[in-house]
Tab-separated table of C-alpha atoms and ligand atoms in Angstrom:
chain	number	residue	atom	x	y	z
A	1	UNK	CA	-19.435	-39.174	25.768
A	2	UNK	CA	-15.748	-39.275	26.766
A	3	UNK	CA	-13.829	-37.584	24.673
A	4	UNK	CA	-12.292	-34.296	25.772
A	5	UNK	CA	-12.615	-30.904	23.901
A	6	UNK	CA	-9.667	-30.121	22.502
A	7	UNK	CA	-8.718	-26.610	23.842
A	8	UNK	CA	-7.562	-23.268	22.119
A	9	UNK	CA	-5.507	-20.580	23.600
A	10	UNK	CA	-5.838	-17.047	22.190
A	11	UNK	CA	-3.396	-14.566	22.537
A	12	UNK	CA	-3.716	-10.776	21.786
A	13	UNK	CA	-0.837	-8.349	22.488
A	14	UNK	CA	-2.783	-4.992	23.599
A	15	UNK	CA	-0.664	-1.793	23.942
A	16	UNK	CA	-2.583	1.589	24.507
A	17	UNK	CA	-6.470	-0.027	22.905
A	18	UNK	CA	-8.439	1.496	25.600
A	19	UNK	CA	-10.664	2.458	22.641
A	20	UNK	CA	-11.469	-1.021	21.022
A	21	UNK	CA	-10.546	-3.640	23.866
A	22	UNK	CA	-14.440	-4.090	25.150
A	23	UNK	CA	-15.605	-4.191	20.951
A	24	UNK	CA	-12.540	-6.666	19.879
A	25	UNK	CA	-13.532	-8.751	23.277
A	26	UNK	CA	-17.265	-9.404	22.733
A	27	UNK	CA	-16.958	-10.131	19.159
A	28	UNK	CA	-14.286	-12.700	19.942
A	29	UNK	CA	-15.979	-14.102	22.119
A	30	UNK	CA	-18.997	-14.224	20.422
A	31	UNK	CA	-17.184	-15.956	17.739
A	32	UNK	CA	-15.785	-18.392	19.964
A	33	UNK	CA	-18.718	-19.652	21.540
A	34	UNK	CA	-19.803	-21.413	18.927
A	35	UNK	CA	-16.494	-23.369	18.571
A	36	UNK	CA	-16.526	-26.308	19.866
A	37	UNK	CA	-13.640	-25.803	21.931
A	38	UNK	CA	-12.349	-25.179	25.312
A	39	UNK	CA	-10.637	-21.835	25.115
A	40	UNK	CA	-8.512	-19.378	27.031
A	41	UNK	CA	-8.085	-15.230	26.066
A	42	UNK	CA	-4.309	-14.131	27.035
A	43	UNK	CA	-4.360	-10.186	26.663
A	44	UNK	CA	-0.942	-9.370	27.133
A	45	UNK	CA	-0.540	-5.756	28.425
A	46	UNK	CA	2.266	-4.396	26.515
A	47	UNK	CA	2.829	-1.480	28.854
A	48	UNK	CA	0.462	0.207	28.367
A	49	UNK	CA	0.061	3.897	29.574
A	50	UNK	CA	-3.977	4.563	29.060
A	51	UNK	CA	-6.700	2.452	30.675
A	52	UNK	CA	-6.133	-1.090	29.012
A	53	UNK	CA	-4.510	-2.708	31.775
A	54	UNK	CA	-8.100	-1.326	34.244
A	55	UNK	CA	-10.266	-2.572	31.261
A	56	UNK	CA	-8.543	-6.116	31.147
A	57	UNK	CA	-8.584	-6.218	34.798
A	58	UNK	CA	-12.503	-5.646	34.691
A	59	UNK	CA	-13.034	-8.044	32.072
A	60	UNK	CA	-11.073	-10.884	33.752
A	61	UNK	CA	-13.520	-10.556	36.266
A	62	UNK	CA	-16.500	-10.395	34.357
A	63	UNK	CA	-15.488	-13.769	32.117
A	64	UNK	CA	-13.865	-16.937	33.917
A	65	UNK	CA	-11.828	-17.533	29.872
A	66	UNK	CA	-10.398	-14.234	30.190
A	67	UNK	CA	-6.909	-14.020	31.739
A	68	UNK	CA	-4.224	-11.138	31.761
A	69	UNK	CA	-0.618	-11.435	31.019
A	70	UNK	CA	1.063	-7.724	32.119
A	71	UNK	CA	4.433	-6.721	31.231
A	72	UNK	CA	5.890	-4.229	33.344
A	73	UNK	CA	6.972	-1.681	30.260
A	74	UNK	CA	6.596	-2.036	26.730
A	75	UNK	CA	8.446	-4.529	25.142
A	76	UNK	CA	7.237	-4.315	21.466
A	77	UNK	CA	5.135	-6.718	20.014
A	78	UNK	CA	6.832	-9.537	19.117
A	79	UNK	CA	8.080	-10.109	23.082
A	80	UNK	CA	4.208	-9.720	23.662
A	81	UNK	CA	2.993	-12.256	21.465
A	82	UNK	CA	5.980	-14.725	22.892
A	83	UNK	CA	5.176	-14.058	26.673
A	84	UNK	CA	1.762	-14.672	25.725
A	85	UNK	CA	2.392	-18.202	23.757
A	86	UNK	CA	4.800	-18.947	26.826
A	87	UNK	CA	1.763	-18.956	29.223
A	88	UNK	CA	-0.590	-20.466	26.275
A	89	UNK	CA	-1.806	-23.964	28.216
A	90	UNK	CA	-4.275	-24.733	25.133
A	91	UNK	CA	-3.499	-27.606	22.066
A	92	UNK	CA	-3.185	-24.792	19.890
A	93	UNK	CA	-2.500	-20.962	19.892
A	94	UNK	CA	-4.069	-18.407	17.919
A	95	UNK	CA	-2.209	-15.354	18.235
A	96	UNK	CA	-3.696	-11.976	16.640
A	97	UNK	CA	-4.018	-8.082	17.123
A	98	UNK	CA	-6.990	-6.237	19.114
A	99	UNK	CA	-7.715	-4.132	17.032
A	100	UNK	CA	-10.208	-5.732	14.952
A	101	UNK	CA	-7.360	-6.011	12.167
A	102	UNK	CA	-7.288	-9.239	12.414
A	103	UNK	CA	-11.371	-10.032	11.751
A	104	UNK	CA	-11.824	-13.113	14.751
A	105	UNK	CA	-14.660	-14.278	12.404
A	106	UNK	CA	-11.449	-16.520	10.774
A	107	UNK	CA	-10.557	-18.135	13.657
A	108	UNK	CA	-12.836	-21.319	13.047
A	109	UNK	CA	-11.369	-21.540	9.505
A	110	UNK	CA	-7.685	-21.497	11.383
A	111	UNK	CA	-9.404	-24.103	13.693
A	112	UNK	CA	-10.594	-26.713	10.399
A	113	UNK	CA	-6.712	-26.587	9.128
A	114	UNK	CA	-5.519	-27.368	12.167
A	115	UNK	CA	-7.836	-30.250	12.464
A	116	UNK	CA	-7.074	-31.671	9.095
A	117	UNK	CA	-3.367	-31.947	10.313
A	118	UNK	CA	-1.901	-29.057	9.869
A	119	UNK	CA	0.825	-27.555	13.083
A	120	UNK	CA	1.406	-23.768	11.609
A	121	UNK	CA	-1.730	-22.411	10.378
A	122	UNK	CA	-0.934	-18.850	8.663
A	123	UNK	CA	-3.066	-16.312	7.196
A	124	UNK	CA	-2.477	-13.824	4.402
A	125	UNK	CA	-3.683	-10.631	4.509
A	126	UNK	CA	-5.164	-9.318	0.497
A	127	UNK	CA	-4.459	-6.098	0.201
A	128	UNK	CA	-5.446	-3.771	2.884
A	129	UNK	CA	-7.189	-0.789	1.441
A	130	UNK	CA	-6.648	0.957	4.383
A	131	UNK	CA	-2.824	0.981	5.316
A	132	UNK	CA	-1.128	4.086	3.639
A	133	UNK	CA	0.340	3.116	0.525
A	134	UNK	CA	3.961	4.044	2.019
A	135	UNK	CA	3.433	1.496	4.379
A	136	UNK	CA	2.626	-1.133	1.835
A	137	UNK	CA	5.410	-0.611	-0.504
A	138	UNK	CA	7.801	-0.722	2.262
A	139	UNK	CA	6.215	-4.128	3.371
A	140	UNK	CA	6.937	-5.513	0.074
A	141	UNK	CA	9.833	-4.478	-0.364
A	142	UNK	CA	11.048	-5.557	2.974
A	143	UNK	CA	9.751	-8.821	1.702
A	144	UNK	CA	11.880	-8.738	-1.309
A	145	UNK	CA	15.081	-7.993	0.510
A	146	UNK	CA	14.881	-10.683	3.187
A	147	UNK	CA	13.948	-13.608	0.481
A	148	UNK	CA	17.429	-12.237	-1.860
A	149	UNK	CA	19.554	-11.960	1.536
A	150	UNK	CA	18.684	-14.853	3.284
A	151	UNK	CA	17.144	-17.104	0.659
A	152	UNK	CA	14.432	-18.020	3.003
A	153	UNK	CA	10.938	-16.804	1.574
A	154	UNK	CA	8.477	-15.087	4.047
A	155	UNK	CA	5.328	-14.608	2.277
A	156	UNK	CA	4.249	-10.875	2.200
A	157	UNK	CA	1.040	-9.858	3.682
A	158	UNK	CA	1.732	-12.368	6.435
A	159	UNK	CA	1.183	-10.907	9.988
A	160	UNK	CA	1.189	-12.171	12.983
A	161	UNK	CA	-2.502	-13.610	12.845
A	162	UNK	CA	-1.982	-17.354	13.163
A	163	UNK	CA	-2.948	-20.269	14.954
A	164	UNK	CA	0.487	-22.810	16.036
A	165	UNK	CA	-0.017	-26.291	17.372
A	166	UNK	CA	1.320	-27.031	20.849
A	167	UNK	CA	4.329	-28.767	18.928
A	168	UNK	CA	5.270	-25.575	17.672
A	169	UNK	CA	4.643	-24.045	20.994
A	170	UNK	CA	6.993	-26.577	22.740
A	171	UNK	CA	9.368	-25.276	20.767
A	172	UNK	CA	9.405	-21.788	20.964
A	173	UNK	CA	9.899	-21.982	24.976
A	174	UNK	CA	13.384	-23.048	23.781
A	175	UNK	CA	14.397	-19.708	21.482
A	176	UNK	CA	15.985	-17.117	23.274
A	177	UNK	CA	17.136	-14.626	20.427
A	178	UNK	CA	17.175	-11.444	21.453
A	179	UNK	CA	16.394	-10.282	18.159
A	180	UNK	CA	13.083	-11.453	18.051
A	181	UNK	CA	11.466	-12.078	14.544
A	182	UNK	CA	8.659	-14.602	15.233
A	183	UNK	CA	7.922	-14.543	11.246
A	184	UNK	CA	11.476	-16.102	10.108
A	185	UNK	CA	11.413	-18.146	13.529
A	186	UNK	CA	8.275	-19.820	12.355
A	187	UNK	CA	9.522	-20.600	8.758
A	188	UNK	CA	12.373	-21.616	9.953
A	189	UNK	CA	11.484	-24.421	12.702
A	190	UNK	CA	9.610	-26.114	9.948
A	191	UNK	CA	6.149	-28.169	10.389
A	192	UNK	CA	3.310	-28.652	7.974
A	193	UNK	CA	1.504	-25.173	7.316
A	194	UNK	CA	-1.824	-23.948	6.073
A	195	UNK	CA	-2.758	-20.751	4.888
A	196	UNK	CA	-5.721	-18.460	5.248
A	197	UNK	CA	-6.356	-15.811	3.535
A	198	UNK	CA	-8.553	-12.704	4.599
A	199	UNK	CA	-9.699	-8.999	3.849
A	200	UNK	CA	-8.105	-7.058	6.038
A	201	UNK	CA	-10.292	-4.338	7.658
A	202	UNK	CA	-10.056	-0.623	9.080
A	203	UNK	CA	-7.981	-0.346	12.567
A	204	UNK	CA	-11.542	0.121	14.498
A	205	UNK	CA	-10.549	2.738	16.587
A	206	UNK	CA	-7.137	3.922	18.096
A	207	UNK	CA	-3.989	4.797	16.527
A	208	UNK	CA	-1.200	2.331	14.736
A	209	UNK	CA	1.521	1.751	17.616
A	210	UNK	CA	3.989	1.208	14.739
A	211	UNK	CA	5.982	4.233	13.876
A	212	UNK	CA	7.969	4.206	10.868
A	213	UNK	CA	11.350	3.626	13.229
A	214	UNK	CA	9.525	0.941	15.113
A	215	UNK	CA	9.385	-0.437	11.140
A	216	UNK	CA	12.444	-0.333	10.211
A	217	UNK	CA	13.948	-1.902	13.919
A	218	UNK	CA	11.712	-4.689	12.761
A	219	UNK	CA	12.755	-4.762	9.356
A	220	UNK	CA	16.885	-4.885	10.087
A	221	UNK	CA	16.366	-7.315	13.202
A	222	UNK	CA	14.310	-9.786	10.707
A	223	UNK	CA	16.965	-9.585	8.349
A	224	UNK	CA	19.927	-9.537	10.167
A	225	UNK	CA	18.744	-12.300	12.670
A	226	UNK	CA	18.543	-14.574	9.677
A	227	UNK	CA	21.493	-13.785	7.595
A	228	UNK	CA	25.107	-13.089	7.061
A	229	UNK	CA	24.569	-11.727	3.606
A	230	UNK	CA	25.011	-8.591	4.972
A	231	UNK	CA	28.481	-9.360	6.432
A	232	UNK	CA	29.431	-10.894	2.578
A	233	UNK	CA	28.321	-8.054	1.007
A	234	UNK	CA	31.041	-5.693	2.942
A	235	UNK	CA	33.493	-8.097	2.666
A	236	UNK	CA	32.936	-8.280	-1.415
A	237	UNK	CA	32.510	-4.454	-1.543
A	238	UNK	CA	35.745	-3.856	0.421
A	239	UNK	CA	37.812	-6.443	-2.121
A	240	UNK	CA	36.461	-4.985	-5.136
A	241	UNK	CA	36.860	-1.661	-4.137
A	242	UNK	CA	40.529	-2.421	-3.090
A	243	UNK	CA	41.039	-3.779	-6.367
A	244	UNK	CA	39.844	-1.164	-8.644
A	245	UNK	CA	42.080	1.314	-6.049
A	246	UNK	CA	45.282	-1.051	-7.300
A	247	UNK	CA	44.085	-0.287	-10.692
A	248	UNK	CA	43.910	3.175	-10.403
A	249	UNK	CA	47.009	3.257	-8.604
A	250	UNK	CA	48.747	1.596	-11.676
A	251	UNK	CA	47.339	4.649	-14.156
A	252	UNK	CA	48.579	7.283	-11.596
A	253	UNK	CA	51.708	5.662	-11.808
A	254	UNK	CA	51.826	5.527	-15.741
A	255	UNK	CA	50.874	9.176	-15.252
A	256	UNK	CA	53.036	10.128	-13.692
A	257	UNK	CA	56.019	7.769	-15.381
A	258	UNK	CA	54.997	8.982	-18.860
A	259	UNK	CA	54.083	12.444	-19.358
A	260	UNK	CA	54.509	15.671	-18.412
A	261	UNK	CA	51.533	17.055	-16.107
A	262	UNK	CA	51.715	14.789	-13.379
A	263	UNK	CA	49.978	17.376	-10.736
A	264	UNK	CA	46.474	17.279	-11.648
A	265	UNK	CA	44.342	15.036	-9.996
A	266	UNK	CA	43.274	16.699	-6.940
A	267	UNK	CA	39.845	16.539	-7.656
A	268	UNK	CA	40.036	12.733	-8.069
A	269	UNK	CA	42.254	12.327	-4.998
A	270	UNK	CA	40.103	14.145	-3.056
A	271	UNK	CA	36.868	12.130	-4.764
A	272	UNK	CA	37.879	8.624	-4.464
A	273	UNK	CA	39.450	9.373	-0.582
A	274	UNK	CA	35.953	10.174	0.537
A	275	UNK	CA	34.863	7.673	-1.791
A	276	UNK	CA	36.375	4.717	-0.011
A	277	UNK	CA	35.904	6.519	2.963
A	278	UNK	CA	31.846	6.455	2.388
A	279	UNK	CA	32.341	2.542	1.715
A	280	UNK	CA	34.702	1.925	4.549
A	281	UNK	CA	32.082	3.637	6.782
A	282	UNK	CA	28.944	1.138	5.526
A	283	UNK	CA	31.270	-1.627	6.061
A	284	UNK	CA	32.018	-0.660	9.504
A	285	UNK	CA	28.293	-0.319	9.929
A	286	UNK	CA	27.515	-3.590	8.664
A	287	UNK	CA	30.135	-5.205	11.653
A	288	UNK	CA	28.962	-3.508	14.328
A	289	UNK	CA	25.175	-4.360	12.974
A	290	UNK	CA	26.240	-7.971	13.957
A	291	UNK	CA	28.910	-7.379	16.875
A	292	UNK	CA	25.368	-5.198	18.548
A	293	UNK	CA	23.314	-8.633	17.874
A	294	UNK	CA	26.181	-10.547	19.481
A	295	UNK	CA	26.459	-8.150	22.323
A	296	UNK	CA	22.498	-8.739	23.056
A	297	UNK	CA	22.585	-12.495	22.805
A	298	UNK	CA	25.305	-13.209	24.691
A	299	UNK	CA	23.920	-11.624	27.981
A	300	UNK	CA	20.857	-13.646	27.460
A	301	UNK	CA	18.403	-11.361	29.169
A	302	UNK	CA	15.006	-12.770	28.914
A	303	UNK	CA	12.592	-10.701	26.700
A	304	UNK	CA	10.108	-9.610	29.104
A	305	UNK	CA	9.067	-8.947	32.069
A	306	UNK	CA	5.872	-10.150	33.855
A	307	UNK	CA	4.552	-7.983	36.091
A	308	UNK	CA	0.843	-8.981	37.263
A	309	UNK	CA	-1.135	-11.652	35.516
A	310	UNK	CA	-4.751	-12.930	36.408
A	311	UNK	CA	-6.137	-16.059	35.727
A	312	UNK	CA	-3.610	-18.535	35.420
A	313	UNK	CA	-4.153	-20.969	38.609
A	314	UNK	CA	-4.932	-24.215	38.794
A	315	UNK	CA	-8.648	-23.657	37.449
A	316	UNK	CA	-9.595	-25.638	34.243
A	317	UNK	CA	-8.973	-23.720	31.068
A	318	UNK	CA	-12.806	-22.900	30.265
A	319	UNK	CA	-15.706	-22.910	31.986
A	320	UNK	CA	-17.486	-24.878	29.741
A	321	UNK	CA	-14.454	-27.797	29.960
A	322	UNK	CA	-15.510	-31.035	32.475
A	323	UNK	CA	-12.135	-30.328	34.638
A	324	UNK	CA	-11.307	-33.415	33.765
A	325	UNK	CA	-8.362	-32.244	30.626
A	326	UNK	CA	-4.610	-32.347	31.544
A	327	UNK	CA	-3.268	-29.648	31.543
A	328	UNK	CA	0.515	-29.009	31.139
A	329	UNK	CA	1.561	-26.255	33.471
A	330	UNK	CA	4.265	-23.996	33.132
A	331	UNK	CA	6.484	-21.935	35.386
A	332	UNK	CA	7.344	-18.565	34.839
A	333	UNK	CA	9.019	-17.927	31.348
A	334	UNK	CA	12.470	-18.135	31.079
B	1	UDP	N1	1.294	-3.750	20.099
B	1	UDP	C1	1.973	-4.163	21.258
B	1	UDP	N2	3.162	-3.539	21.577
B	1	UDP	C2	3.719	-2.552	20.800
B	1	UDP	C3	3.026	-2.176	19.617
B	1	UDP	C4	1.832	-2.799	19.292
B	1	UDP	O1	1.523	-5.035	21.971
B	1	UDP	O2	4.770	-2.025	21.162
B	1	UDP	C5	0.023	-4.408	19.753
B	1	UDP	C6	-1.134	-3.474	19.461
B	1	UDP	O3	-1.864	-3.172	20.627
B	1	UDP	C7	-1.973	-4.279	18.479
B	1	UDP	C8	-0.937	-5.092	17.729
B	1	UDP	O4	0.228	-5.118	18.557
B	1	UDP	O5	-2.863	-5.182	19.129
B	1	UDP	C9	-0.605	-4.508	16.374
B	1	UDP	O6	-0.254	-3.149	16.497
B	1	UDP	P1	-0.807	-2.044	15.501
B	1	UDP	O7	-2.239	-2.313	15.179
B	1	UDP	O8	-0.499	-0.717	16.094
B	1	UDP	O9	0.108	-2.289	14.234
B	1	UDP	P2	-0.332	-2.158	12.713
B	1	UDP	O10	-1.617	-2.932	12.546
B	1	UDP	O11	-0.512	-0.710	12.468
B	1	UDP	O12	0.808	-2.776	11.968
B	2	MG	MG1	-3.282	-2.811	13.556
């Protein structure tokens, strides 16, 4: 029979799993085998500072589909899960987390959208009993706020467990944001899209890498990489609040014109100087917010680093492939 297997890339971004890397690996793979696909595992070390990078290195040399993408410090996730779709050679990508959060027993459903025609093939996670219920409110209302400030809806509950055809692929070697947000990037270069949805499970062992600051970098670059609203909202702040100032400046006035006790308002002086004050500061904020995103983009530094990788010569992308399947080759990222 002549027809080539299509083939399936599958990148994980792995920072500090020393504790579930071997688990994650042999049920993936054991779900993959009976795919019938050529495949290719990208663990991206993420810097890690435990054994992970060792573990990947032994497991590279244990399976030929295994391959190992290290960065040479932690970049944070997002740069992990592009450097890793950079070096993705398959038809498709599936990118998800190693730490079983992401159960690998979806990836043939991902694989049956993608078949039926569909280039961005996202899942939805139903609620996770698990996560802290902090961390789930926050998530929603994250949500919230970027749909009202940038009028783009992200779906909540959508991680970054997806598969993306090697159209979308293409064009992600083209974004060089430094504010990295591969959720609005996604949504916003368009394509025909599928979801999945899924239970989402226990982290199987190991810690969450994402402190509530790592959060919240997340949450202002996704926002403010996607919006001016921000910017607006100062501007609209600073002319109402300079009107209502005239206003108030036309009662002291009468005040004083009129009557008798003019002397009197120190406590409102003194209440509506730090007043504006308070709003002058946000505003300020709000600028340098954007003139910081300007100040990253324009030096264009690439977002990561490769330090060591394994498995990416000229050898077909699975063993189980005839040899025979182009494959498009890529240089170094940026
Ligand atoms: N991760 C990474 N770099 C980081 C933080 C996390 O590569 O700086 C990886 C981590 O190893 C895991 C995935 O990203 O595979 C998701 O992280 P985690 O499970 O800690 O996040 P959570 O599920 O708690 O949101
Ligand atoms: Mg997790």
């Amino acid at each position: 029979m002549g027809h080539v297997k299509t083939s399936i890339s599958i990148v994980v971004p792995l920072y500090n799993e020393e504790a579930v890397i071997e688990r994650f690996t042999s049920k993936l793979i054991a779900v993959l085998s009976a795919v019938d696909c050529r495949y290719e595992i990208i663990f991206v070390n993420d810097g890690s500072t435990d054994a992970t990078l060792e573990q990947v290195r032994r497991l590279c040399c244990d399976h030929s589909t295994i391959k190992l993408l290290s960065l040479s410090r932690n970049f944070g996730h997002q740069s992990a899960l592009l450097a890793g779709l950079r070096y993705a050679r398959g038809d498709c990508a599936i990118t998800l987390d190693g730490d079983l959060q992401h159960p690998p027993e979806l990836i043939p459903s991902l694989i049956a959208h993608w078949k039926q025609g569909a280039k961005v093939v996202a899942t939805r996670r139903l609620d996770a009993v698990s996560s802290p219920l902090a961390k789930r409110l926050s998530s929603q209302w994250f949500y919230r706020l970027f749909r009202l400030v940038s009028g783009m809806s992200l779906e909540p509950g959508m991680a970054d467990f997806r598969l993306l055809d090697r159209a979308v692929l293409d064009t992600l070697q083209d974004v060089n944001e430094r504010a990295l947000f591969l959720r609005g990037m996604l949504q916003w270069v368009g394509f025909r899209r599928a979801v999945v949805e899924y239970r989402a499970a226990d982290r199987a062992a190991g810690v969450s890498k994402f402190t509530p600051r790592k959060m919240l970098a997340l949450a202002l670059d996704g926002i403010t990489a996607f919006s001016v609203t921000p910017l607006r909202i100062a501007t609209v702040l600073g002319f109402v609040f300079s009107l209502l100032s005239f206003v108030y400046l036309a009662y002291a006035l009468f005040i004083h014109l009129f009557t008798e006790h003019a002397v009197e308002g120190w406590t409102s002086v003194i209440g509506s100087v730090l007043f504006l004050g308070g709003v002058q500061l946000i505003c300020l904020g709000i600028i340098g917010e954007y003139i910081g995103k300007i100040f990253q983009e324009v030096k264009q530094r690439p977002h990561f680093v490769v330090e060591e990788t394994i498995g990416f010569g000229d050898e077909s992308l699975s063993a189980t492939g005839a040899g025979d399947h182009a494959v498009r080759r890529r240089a170094t990222a940026d």
